[in-house]
Amino acid sequence: MNLTQNYSSYTSENHQVWAILYDRQLRNLPDKAIPEFLEGLEKVGFSRDRIPDFNEINQKLKPLTGFEVVAAPGIVDDALFFQLIASKRFPATVWVRRMDQLDYLEEPDMFHDVFGHVPLLTIPVYCEFLAKLSELALNHLDRPDIIDRLTRIYWYTIEFGLFRKPGQKAKIYGAGILSSVGESNLSVSDESVKFDFDVNYILDTPYIKETFQSQYFCIQSFEQLLHSLPAIEAALHKLRTQDTLATTA
């Protein structure tokens, strides 16, 4: 994948759309997002005034966690996605939504990919979980059904995860929530259904793409995610074994 960002191709409207979305979420998130996200925004040097340049991001990001951002044409297939992540290369789309698409998109644009994901890539333990989860996925690329289950872990953590310590209100760390004004308001409100993080429950829980999520899963720490990997691996191995036994029976 040799796509480049081609930074000079962004129009004044593109930069204006970035500024509007950036301002809106910076007003909305301080009491809703985990502090590490807001700190990450500063570490990677994001600004409302201009769309982030991937080369500039990587100069700041790579020394922190080894991750770098690479340009992608849009949604990439599972094999390429997990290969990139396992090698600490995060694929981000380069296109920006139009002014009439500020509130809804069917396919993630650069604001989601960059604003939502990149600040969290400054957190070492988060990045370790992300890379190792992707390494695990590479062992099951021959089984789309197992990849679909594993994607549920990614969806309910990296994309739509919440952080909740005992006795405290839930905070956002999922990129799909952080980049959405509507979902960032819903997810931490009393109206949303929240469960404690549970590997087996998540593996059995399909997710929603077309609307806001009907439920969220809460971790207490990023170490909890990292320590869940053996349980995830065991559950996927069990799925393979069950299928093999059914085939040979």
mmCIF file of C-alpha atoms in Angstrom, residues 29-199:
data_model
loop_
_atom_site.group_PDB
_atom_site.id
_atom_site.type_symbol
_atom_site.label_atom_id
_atom_site.label_comp_id
_atom_site.label_asym_id
_atom_site.label_seq_id
_atom_site.Cartn_x
_atom_site.Cartn_y
_atom_site.Cartn_z
ATOM 1 C CA LEU A 29 -15.142 15.990 25.357
ATOM 2 C CA PRO A 30 -13.231 17.458 28.335
ATOM 3 C CA ASP A 31 -15.659 16.001 30.903
ATOM 4 C CA LYS A 32 -16.404 12.848 28.893
ATOM 5 C CA ALA A 33 -13.119 11.522 27.457
ATOM 6 C CA ILE A 34 -10.336 9.858 29.408
ATOM 7 C CA PRO A 35 -7.544 12.338 30.280
ATOM 8 C CA GLU A 36 -5.036 10.303 28.240
ATOM 9 C CA PHE A 37 -6.925 11.166 25.059
ATOM 10 C CA LEU A 38 -6.780 14.900 25.701
ATOM 11 C CA GLU A 39 -3.105 14.588 26.625
ATOM 12 C CA GLY A 40 -2.551 12.633 23.406
ATOM 13 C CA LEU A 41 -4.009 15.476 21.345
ATOM 14 C CA GLU A 42 -1.270 17.715 22.697
ATOM 15 C CA LYS A 43 1.469 15.121 22.293
ATOM 16 C CA VAL A 44 0.784 14.712 18.572
ATOM 17 C CA GLY A 45 0.358 18.447 18.088
ATOM 18 C CA PHE A 46 -3.159 18.562 16.667
ATOM 19 C CA SER A 47 -4.616 21.992 15.967
ATOM 20 C CA ARG A 48 -7.995 23.289 14.864
ATOM 21 C CA ASP A 49 -6.307 25.486 12.268
ATOM 22 C CA ARG A 50 -5.136 22.787 9.889
ATOM 23 C CA ILE A 51 -5.598 19.167 8.971
ATOM 24 C CA PRO A 52 -2.829 17.076 10.543
ATOM 25 C CA ASP A 53 0.107 16.174 8.304
ATOM 26 C CA PHE A 54 0.911 12.456 8.671
ATOM 27 C CA ASN A 55 4.657 13.085 8.360
ATOM 28 C CA GLU A 56 4.542 15.571 11.227
ATOM 29 C CA ILE A 57 2.384 13.222 13.325
ATOM 30 C CA ASN A 58 4.821 10.352 12.881
ATOM 31 C CA GLN A 59 7.802 12.419 13.985
ATOM 32 C CA LYS A 60 6.078 12.840 17.358
ATOM 33 C CA LEU A 61 4.219 9.537 17.587
ATOM 34 C CA LYS A 62 6.857 6.974 16.669
ATOM 35 C CA PRO A 63 9.292 7.855 19.497
ATOM 36 C CA LEU A 64 6.453 7.412 22.019
ATOM 37 C CA THR A 65 5.113 3.958 21.093
ATOM 38 C CA GLY A 66 6.706 2.856 17.817
ATOM 39 C CA PHE A 67 3.439 3.378 15.941
ATOM 40 C CA GLU A 68 3.111 5.467 12.808
ATOM 41 C CA VAL A 69 0.174 6.550 10.655
ATOM 42 C CA VAL A 70 0.021 5.409 7.026
ATOM 43 C CA ALA A 71 -2.344 6.685 4.349
ATOM 44 C CA ALA A 72 -5.158 4.357 3.269
ATOM 45 C CA PRO A 73 -7.715 4.738 0.446
ATOM 46 C CA GLY A 74 -10.612 3.924 2.786
ATOM 47 C CA ILE A 75 -11.632 0.770 4.610
ATOM 48 C CA VAL A 76 -8.983 -1.893 3.987
ATOM 49 C CA ASP A 77 -9.606 -5.635 4.042
ATOM 50 C CA ASP A 78 -9.054 -7.626 7.216
ATOM 51 C CA ALA A 79 -5.773 -9.234 6.144
ATOM 52 C CA LEU A 80 -4.092 -5.963 5.241
ATOM 53 C CA PHE A 81 -5.554 -4.137 8.238
ATOM 54 C CA PHE A 82 -4.271 -6.627 10.790
ATOM 55 C CA GLN A 83 -0.919 -6.955 9.021
ATOM 56 C CA LEU A 84 -0.424 -3.199 9.210
ATOM 57 C CA ILE A 85 -1.480 -2.914 12.848
ATOM 58 C CA ALA A 86 0.665 -5.880 13.889
ATOM 59 C CA SER A 87 3.646 -4.043 12.367
ATOM 60 C CA LYS A 88 2.662 -0.858 14.246
ATOM 61 C CA ARG A 89 1.388 0.981 11.188
ATOM 62 C CA PHE A 90 -2.077 2.457 11.636
ATOM 63 C CA PRO A 91 -4.015 2.899 8.349
ATOM 64 C CA ALA A 92 -5.889 6.206 8.208
ATOM 65 C CA THR A 93 -8.068 7.472 5.410
ATOM 66 C CA VAL A 94 -6.962 10.701 3.735
ATOM 67 C CA TRP A 95 -10.305 12.042 2.553
ATOM 68 C CA VAL A 96 -12.368 14.565 4.516
ATOM 69 C CA ARG A 97 -16.157 14.682 4.660
ATOM 70 C CA ARG A 98 -18.064 17.485 2.946
ATOM 71 C CA MET A 99 -19.684 20.368 4.779
ATOM 72 C CA ASP A 100 -23.110 18.746 4.320
ATOM 73 C CA GLN A 101 -21.849 15.529 5.961
ATOM 74 C CA LEU A 102 -20.797 16.961 9.316
ATOM 75 C CA ASP A 103 -23.142 14.820 11.387
ATOM 76 C CA TYR A 104 -23.338 11.473 9.582
ATOM 77 C CA LEU A 105 -21.140 9.302 7.378
ATOM 78 C CA GLU A 106 -21.601 5.716 6.240
ATOM 79 C CA GLU A 107 -17.825 5.240 5.909
ATOM 80 C CA PRO A 108 -15.237 6.662 8.330
ATOM 81 C CA ASP A 109 -13.303 9.675 7.069
ATOM 82 C CA MET A 110 -10.032 11.189 8.229
ATOM 83 C CA PHE A 111 -11.587 12.993 11.184
ATOM 84 C CA HIS A 112 -12.662 9.672 12.646
ATOM 85 C CA ASP A 113 -9.429 7.882 11.825
ATOM 86 C CA VAL A 114 -7.043 10.642 12.871
ATOM 87 C CA PHE A 115 -8.815 12.648 15.573
ATOM 88 C CA GLY A 116 -10.437 9.573 17.117
ATOM 89 C CA HIS A 117 -7.608 7.048 16.953
ATOM 90 C CA VAL A 118 -4.226 8.749 16.814
ATOM 91 C CA PRO A 119 -4.150 10.440 20.273
ATOM 92 C CA LEU A 120 -4.640 7.011 21.887
ATOM 93 C CA LEU A 121 -1.644 5.690 19.923
ATOM 94 C CA THR A 122 0.540 7.687 22.337
ATOM 95 C CA ILE A 123 -0.292 5.191 25.138
ATOM 96 C CA PRO A 124 2.200 2.270 25.247
ATOM 97 C CA VAL A 125 -0.026 -0.337 26.925
ATOM 98 C CA TYR A 126 -2.939 0.485 24.608
ATOM 99 C CA CYS A 127 -0.650 0.079 21.594
ATOM 100 C CA GLU A 128 0.694 -3.210 22.903
ATOM 101 C CA PHE A 129 -2.837 -4.586 23.175
ATOM 102 C CA LEU A 130 -3.727 -3.322 19.698
ATOM 103 C CA ALA A 131 -0.640 -4.858 18.075
ATOM 104 C CA LYS A 132 -0.961 -8.203 19.867
ATOM 105 C CA LEU A 133 -4.685 -8.444 19.097
ATOM 106 C CA SER A 134 -3.790 -7.975 15.431
ATOM 107 C CA GLU A 135 -1.037 -10.592 15.637
ATOM 108 C CA LEU A 136 -3.640 -12.972 17.007
ATOM 109 C CA ALA A 137 -5.960 -12.178 14.100
ATOM 110 C CA LEU A 138 -3.256 -13.084 11.587
ATOM 111 C CA ASN A 139 -3.417 -16.680 12.863
ATOM 112 C CA HIS A 140 -7.077 -16.949 11.848
ATOM 113 C CA LEU A 141 -7.291 -15.243 8.453
ATOM 114 C CA ASP A 142 -8.379 -18.563 6.945
ATOM 115 C CA ARG A 143 -11.516 -18.448 9.080
ATOM 116 C CA PRO A 144 -13.753 -15.440 8.334
ATOM 117 C CA ASP A 145 -16.180 -16.580 11.024
ATOM 118 C CA ILE A 146 -13.462 -16.371 13.685
ATOM 119 C CA ILE A 147 -12.223 -13.017 12.348
ATOM 120 C CA ASP A 148 -15.804 -11.774 12.649
ATOM 121 C CA ARG A 149 -15.828 -12.766 16.325
ATOM 122 C CA LEU A 150 -12.429 -11.167 16.920
ATOM 123 C CA THR A 151 -13.615 -7.986 15.225
ATOM 124 C CA ARG A 152 -16.252 -7.743 17.939
ATOM 125 C CA ILE A 153 -13.444 -7.361 20.498
ATOM 126 C CA TYR A 154 -11.898 -4.592 18.399
ATOM 127 C CA TRP A 155 -15.282 -2.920 17.928
ATOM 128 C CA TYR A 156 -16.296 -2.889 21.582
ATOM 129 C CA THR A 157 -12.864 -1.731 22.768
ATOM 130 C CA ILE A 158 -10.821 0.262 20.249
ATOM 131 C CA GLU A 159 -13.850 1.717 18.446
ATOM 132 C CA PHE A 160 -16.602 1.930 21.077
ATOM 133 C CA GLY A 161 -15.027 1.204 24.433
ATOM 134 C CA LEU A 162 -15.720 2.985 27.703
ATOM 135 C CA PHE A 163 -13.487 3.325 30.743
ATOM 136 C CA ARG A 164 -15.116 3.045 34.175
ATOM 137 C CA LYS A 165 -13.415 2.717 37.523
ATOM 138 C CA PRO A 166 -15.468 1.565 40.549
ATOM 139 C CA GLY A 167 -17.592 4.385 41.927
ATOM 140 C CA GLN A 168 -16.790 6.727 39.037
ATOM 141 C CA LYS A 169 -18.651 7.830 35.928
ATOM 142 C CA ALA A 170 -17.837 6.228 32.613
ATOM 143 C CA LYS A 171 -15.332 7.944 30.327
ATOM 144 C CA ILE A 172 -14.756 7.492 26.607
ATOM 145 C CA TYR A 173 -11.732 5.934 24.954
ATOM 146 C CA GLY A 174 -13.289 4.379 21.821
ATOM 147 C CA ALA A 175 -12.424 6.274 18.645
ATOM 148 C CA GLY A 176 -15.880 5.832 17.130
ATOM 149 C CA ILE A 177 -17.344 7.647 20.119
ATOM 150 C CA LEU A 178 -14.624 10.299 20.425
ATOM 151 C CA SER A 179 -15.182 11.441 16.842
ATOM 152 C CA SER A 180 -19.004 11.576 17.118
ATOM 153 C CA VAL A 181 -20.733 14.375 18.985
ATOM 154 C CA GLY A 182 -23.987 12.416 19.222
ATOM 155 C CA GLU A 183 -22.489 9.158 20.415
ATOM 156 C CA SER A 184 -20.111 10.856 22.827
ATOM 157 C CA ASN A 185 -23.137 12.403 24.528
ATOM 158 C CA LEU A 186 -25.185 9.198 24.527
ATOM 159 C CA SER A 187 -22.496 6.730 25.574
ATOM 160 C CA VAL A 188 -21.681 8.248 28.965
ATOM 161 C CA SER A 189 -25.254 9.265 29.781
ATOM 162 C CA ASP A 190 -27.624 7.341 32.040
ATOM 163 C CA GLU A 191 -29.604 6.395 28.918
ATOM 164 C CA SER A 192 -26.983 3.991 27.586
ATOM 165 C CA VAL A 193 -26.627 0.344 28.608
ATOM 166 C CA LYS A 194 -23.172 -0.383 30.021
ATOM 167 C CA PHE A 195 -21.623 -3.745 30.876
ATOM 168 C CA ASP A 196 -18.335 -4.658 32.475
ATOM 169 C CA PHE A 197 -15.748 -5.935 30.013
ATOM 170 C CA ASP A 198 -16.261 -9.672 29.429
ATOM 171 C CA VAL A 199 -14.376 -11.479 26.654
#
